[in-house]
PDB file of C-alpha atoms in Angstrom:
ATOM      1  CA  UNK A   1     130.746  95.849 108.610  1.00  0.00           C
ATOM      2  CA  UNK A   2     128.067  94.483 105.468  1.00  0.00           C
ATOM      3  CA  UNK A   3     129.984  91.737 105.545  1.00  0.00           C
ATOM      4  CA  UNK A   4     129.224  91.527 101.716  1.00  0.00           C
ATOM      5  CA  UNK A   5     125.842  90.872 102.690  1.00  0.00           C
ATOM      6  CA  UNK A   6     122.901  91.622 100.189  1.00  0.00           C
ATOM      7  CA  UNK A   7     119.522  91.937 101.691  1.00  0.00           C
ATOM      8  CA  UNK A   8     116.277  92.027  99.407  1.00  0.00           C
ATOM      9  CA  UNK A   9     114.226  94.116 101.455  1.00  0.00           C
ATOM     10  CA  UNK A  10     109.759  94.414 100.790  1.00  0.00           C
ATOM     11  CA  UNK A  11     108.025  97.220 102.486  1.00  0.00           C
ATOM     12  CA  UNK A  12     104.371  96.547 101.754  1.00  0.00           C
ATOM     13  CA  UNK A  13     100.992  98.805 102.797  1.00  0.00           C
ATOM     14  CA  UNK A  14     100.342  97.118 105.797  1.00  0.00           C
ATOM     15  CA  UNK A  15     100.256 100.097 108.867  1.00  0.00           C
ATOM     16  CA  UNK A  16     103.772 100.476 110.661  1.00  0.00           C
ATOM     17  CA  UNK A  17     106.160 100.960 107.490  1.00  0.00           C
ATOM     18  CA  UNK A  18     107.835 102.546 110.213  1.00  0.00           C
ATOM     19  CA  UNK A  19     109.837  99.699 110.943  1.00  0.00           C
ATOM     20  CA  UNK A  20     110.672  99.350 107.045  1.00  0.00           C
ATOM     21  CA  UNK A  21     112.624 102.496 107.221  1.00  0.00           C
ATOM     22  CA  UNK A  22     114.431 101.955 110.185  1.00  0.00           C
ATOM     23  CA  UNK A  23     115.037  98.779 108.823  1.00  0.00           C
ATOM     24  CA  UNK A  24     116.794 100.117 106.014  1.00  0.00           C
ATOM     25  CA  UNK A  25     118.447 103.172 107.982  1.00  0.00           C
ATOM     26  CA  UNK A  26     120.092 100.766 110.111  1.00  0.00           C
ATOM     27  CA  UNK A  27     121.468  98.366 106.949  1.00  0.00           C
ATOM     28  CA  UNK A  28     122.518 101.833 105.547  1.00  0.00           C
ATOM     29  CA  UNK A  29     124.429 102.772 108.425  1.00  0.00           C
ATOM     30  CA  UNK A  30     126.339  98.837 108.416  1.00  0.00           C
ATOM     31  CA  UNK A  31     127.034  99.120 105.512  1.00  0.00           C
ATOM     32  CA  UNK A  32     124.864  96.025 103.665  1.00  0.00           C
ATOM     33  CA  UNK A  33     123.765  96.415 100.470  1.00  0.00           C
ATOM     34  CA  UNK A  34     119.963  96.703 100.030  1.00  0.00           C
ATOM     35  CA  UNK A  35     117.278  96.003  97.112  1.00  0.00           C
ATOM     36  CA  UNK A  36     114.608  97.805  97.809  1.00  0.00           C
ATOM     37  CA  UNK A  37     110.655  97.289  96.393  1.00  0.00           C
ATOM     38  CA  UNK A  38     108.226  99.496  98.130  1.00  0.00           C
ATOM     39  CA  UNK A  39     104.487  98.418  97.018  1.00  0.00           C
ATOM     40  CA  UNK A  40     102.172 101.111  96.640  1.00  0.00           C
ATOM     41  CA  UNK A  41     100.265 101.211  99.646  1.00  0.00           C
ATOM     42  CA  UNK A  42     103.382 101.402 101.327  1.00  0.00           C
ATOM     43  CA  UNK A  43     104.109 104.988  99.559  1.00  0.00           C
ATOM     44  CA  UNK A  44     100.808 105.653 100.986  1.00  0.00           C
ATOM     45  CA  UNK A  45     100.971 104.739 103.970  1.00  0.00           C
ATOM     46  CA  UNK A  46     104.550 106.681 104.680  1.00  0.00           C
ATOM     47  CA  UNK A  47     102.831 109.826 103.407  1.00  0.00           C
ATOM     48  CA  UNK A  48      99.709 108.949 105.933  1.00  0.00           C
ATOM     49  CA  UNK A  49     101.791 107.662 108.668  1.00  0.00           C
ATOM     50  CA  UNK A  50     105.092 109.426 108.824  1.00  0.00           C
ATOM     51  CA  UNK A  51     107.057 112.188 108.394  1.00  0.00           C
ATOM     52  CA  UNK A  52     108.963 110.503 105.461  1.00  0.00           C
ATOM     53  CA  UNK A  53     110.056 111.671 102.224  1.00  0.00           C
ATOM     54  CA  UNK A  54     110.076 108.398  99.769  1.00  0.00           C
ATOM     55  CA  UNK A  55     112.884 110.162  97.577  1.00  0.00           C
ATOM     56  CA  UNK A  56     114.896 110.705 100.813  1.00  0.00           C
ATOM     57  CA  UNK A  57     114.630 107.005 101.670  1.00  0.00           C
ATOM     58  CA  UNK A  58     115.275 105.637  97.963  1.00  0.00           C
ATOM     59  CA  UNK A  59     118.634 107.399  98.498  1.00  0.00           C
ATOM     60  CA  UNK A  60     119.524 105.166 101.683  1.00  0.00           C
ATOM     61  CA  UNK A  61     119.521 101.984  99.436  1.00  0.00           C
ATOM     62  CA  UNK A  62     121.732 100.591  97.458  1.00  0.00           C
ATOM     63  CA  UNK A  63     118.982  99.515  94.813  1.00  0.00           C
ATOM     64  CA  UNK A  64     115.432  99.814  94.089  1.00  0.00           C
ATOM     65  CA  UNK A  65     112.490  98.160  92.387  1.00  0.00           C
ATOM     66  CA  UNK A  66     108.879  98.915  91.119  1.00  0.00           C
ATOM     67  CA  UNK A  67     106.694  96.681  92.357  1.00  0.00           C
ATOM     68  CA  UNK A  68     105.514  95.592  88.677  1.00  0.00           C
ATOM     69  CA  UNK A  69     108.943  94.705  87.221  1.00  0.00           C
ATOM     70  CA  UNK A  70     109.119  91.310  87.256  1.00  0.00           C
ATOM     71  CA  UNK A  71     112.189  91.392  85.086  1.00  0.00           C
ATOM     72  CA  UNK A  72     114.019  93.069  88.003  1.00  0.00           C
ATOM     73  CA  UNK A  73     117.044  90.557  89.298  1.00  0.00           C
ATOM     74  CA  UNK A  74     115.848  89.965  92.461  1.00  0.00           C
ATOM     75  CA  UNK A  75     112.740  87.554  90.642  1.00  0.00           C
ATOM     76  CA  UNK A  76     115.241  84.745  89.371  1.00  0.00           C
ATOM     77  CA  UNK A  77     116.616  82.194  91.733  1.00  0.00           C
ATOM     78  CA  UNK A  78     120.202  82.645  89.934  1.00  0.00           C
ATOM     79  CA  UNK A  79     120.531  86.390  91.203  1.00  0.00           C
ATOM     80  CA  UNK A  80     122.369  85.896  94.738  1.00  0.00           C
ATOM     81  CA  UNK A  81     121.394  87.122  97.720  1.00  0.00           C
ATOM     82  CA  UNK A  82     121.551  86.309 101.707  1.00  0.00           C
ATOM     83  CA  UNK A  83     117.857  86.665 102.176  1.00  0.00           C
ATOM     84  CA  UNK A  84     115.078  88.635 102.122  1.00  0.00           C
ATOM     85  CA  UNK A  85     112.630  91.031 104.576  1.00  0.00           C
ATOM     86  CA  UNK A  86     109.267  92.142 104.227  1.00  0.00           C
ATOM     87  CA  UNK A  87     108.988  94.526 106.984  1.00  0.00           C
ATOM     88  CA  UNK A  88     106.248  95.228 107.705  1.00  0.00           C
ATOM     89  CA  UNK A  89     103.863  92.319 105.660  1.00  0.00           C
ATOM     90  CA  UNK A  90     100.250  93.054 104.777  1.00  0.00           C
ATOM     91  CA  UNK A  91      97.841  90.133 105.202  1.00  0.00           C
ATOM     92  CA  UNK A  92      97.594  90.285 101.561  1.00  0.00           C
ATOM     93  CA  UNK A  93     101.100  90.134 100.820  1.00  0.00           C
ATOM     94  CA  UNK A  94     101.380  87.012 103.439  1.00  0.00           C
ATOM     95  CA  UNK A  95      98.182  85.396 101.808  1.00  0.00           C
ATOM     96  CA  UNK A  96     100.422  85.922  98.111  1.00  0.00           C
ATOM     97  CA  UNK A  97     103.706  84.014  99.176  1.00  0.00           C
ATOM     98  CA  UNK A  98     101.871  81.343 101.406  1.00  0.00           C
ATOM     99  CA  UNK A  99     100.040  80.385  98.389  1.00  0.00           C
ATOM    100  CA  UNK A 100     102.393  81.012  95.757  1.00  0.00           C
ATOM    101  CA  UNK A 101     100.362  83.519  93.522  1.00  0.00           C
ATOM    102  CA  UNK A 102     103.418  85.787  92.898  1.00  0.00           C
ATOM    103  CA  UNK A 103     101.571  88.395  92.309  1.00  0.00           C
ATOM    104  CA  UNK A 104     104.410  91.243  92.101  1.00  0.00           C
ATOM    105  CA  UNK A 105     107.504  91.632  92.486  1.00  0.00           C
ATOM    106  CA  UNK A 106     107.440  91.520  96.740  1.00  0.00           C
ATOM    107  CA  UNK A 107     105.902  88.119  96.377  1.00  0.00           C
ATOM    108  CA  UNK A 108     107.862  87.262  93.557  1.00  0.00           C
ATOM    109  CA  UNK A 109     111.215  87.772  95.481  1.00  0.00           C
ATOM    110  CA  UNK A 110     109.692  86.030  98.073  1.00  0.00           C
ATOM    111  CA  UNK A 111     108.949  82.790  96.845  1.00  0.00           C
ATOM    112  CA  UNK A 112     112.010  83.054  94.798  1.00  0.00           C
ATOM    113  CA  UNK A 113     113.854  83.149  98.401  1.00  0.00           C
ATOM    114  CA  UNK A 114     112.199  80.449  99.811  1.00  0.00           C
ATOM    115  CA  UNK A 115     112.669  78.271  96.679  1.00  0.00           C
ATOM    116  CA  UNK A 116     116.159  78.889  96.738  1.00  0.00           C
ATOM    117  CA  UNK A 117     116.312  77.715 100.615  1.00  0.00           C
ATOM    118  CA  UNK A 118     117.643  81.458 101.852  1.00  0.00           C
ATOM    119  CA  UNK A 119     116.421  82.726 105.013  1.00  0.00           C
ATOM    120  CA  UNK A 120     113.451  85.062 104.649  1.00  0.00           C
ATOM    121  CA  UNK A 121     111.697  86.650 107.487  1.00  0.00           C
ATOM    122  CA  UNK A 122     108.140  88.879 107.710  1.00  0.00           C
ATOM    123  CA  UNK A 123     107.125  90.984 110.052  1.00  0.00           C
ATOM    124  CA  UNK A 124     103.399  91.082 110.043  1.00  0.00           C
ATOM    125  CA  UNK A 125     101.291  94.014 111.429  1.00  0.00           C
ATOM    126  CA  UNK A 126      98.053  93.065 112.135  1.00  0.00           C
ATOM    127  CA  UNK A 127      95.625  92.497 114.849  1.00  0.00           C
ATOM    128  CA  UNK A 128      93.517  90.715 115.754  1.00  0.00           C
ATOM    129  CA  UNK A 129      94.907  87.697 113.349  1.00  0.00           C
ATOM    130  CA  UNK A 130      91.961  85.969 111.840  1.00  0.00           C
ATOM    131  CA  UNK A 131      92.584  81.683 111.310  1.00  0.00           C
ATOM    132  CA  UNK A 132      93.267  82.324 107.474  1.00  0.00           C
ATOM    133  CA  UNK A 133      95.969  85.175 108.322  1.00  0.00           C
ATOM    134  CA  UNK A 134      97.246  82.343 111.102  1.00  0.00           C
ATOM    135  CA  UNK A 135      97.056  79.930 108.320  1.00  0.00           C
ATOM    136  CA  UNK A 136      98.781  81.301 106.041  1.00  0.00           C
ATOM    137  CA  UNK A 137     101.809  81.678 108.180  1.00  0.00           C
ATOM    138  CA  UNK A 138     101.556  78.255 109.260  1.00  0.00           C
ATOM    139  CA  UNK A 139     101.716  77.610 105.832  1.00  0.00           C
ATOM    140  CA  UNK A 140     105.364  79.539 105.599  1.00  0.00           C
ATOM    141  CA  UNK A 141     106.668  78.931 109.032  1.00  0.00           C
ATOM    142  CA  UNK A 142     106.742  74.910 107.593  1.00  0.00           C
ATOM    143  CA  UNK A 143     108.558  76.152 104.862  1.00  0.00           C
ATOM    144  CA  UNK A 144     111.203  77.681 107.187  1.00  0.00           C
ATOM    145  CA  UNK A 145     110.287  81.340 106.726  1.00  0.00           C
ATOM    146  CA  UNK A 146     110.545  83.364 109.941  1.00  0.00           C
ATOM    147  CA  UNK A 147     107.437  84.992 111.384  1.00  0.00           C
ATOM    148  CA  UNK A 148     108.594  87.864 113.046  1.00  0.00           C
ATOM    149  CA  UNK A 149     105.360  89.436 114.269  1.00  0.00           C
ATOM    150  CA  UNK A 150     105.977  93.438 115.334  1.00  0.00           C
ATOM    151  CA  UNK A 151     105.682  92.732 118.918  1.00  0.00           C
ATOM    152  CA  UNK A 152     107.832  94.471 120.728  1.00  0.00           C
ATOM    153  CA  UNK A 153     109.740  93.321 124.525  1.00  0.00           C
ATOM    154  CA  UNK A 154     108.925  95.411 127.496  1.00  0.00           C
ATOM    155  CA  UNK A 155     111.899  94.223 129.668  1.00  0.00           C
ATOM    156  CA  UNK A 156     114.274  96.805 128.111  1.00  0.00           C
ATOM    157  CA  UNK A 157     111.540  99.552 129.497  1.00  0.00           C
ATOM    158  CA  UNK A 158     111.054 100.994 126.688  1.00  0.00           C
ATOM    159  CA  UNK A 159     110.439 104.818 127.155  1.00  0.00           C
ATOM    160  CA  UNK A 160     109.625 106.079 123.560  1.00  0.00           C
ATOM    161  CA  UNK A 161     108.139 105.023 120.536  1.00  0.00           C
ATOM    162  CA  UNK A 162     111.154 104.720 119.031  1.00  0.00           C
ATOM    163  CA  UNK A 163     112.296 102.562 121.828  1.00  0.00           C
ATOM    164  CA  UNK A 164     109.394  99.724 120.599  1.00  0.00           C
ATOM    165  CA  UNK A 165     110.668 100.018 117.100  1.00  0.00           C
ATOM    166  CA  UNK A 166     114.080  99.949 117.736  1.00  0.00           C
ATOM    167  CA  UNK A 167     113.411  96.361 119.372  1.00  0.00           C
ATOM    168  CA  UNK A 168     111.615  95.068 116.448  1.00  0.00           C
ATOM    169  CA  UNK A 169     114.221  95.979 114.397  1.00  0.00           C
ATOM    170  CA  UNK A 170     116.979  94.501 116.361  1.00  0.00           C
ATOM    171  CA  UNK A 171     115.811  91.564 116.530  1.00  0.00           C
ATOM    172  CA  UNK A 172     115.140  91.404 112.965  1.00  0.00           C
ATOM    173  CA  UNK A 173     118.816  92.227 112.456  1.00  0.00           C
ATOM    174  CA  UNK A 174     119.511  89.550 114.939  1.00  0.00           C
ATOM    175  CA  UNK A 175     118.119  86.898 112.178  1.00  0.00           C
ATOM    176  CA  UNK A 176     120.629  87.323 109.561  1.00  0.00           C
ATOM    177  CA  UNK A 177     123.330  87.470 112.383  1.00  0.00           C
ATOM    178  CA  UNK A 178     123.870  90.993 111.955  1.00  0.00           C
ATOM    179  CA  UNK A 179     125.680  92.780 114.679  1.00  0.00           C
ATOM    180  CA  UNK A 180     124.024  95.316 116.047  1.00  0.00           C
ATOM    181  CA  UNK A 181     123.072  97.695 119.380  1.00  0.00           C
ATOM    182  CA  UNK A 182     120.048  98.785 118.109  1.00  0.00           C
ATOM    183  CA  UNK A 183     117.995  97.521 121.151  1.00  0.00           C
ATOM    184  CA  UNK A 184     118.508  97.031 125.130  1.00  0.00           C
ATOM    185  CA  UNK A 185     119.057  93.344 125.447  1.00  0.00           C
ATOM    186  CA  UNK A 186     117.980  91.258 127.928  1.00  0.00           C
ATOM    187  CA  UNK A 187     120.594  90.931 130.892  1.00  0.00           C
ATOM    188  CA  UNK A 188     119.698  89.351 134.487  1.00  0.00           C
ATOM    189  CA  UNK A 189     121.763  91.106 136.032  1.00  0.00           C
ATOM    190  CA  UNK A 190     120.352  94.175 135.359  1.00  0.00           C
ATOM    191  CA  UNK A 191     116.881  93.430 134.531  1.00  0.00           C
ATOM    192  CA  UNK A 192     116.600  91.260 137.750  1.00  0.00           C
ATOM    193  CA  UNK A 193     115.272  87.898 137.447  1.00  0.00           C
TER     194      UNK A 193
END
């Protein structure tokens, strides 16, 4: 079902890497290949905020990345790929790619995405968003990345945790055309309108 889809995928150490590793459990389970880079704060914050074993999820992907090697593949514009994810994106991280500092590898693979005109999509978790954070992604939403901020529908009525983070990672699947049942969708005729 991949497709022969290749997905660069950034999980940085803003809170809710949650939705990172479903993110990457669902492109597992289609099939897609993945590229991995986890920043360090986001191995923290799966041992603070999950369950998680990082070893476990290194074994889901197809490749993987420390943050610091900017030699990796992923950094040059003449390795292929369909896109890229940073799921979910720390302010920092934004602040990085909007402004071109390339400061590891996540950023690095960012703005080699963008520069390359492939379709790369964040999902920011933060709140409340100060004018520099809205900014910034200004600043990359006219440079046709997709914000994807980690706000989840209510019309499926949701009944679980998992039922919020399933949405947000449907409809990230949604912008690289992925198939996928991951989430309730919308339908009148059930939902009423």
């Amino acid at each position: 079902m991949g497709d022969n889809l290749k997905l660069v995928v950034g999980i940085t150490g803003s809170s809710g890497v949650i939705y990172g590793i479903r993110f990457l459990q669902a492109l597992s389970n289609l099939g897609i290949e993945t590229h991995l880079v986890l920043s360090k704060w986001a191995k923290k914050n799966i041992q603070i905020e999950t369950d998680e074993v990082i070893d476990e999820i290194l074994k889901i992907v197809s490749y993987s990345y420390d943050e610091t090697d900017m030699s990796a593949a992923i950094s040059s514009g003449s390795y292929k790929t369909n896109g890229m994810v940073i799921i979910p994106c720390s302010m920092k991280t934004m602040s990085s790619i909007a402004n071109g500092y390339d400061d590891n590898l996540i950023s690095r693979a960012a703005s080699v995405t963008i520069k390359e005109n492939r379709k790369l999509v964040i999902v920011p978790r933060e709140t409340p968003l100060s004018t520099i954070h809205l900014s910034n992604m200004l600043r990359l939403s006219e440079n046709g990345v997709i914000i994807l901020p980690a706000m989840p529908g209510f019309y499926h009525k949701p009944k679980t945790i998992d039922d919020l983070i399933s949405h947000i990672i449907g409809k990230t699947l949604d912008q690289f055309g992925i198939n996928n049942n991951v989430f309730n969708r919308w339908d009148p005729n059930e939902n009423g309108s």
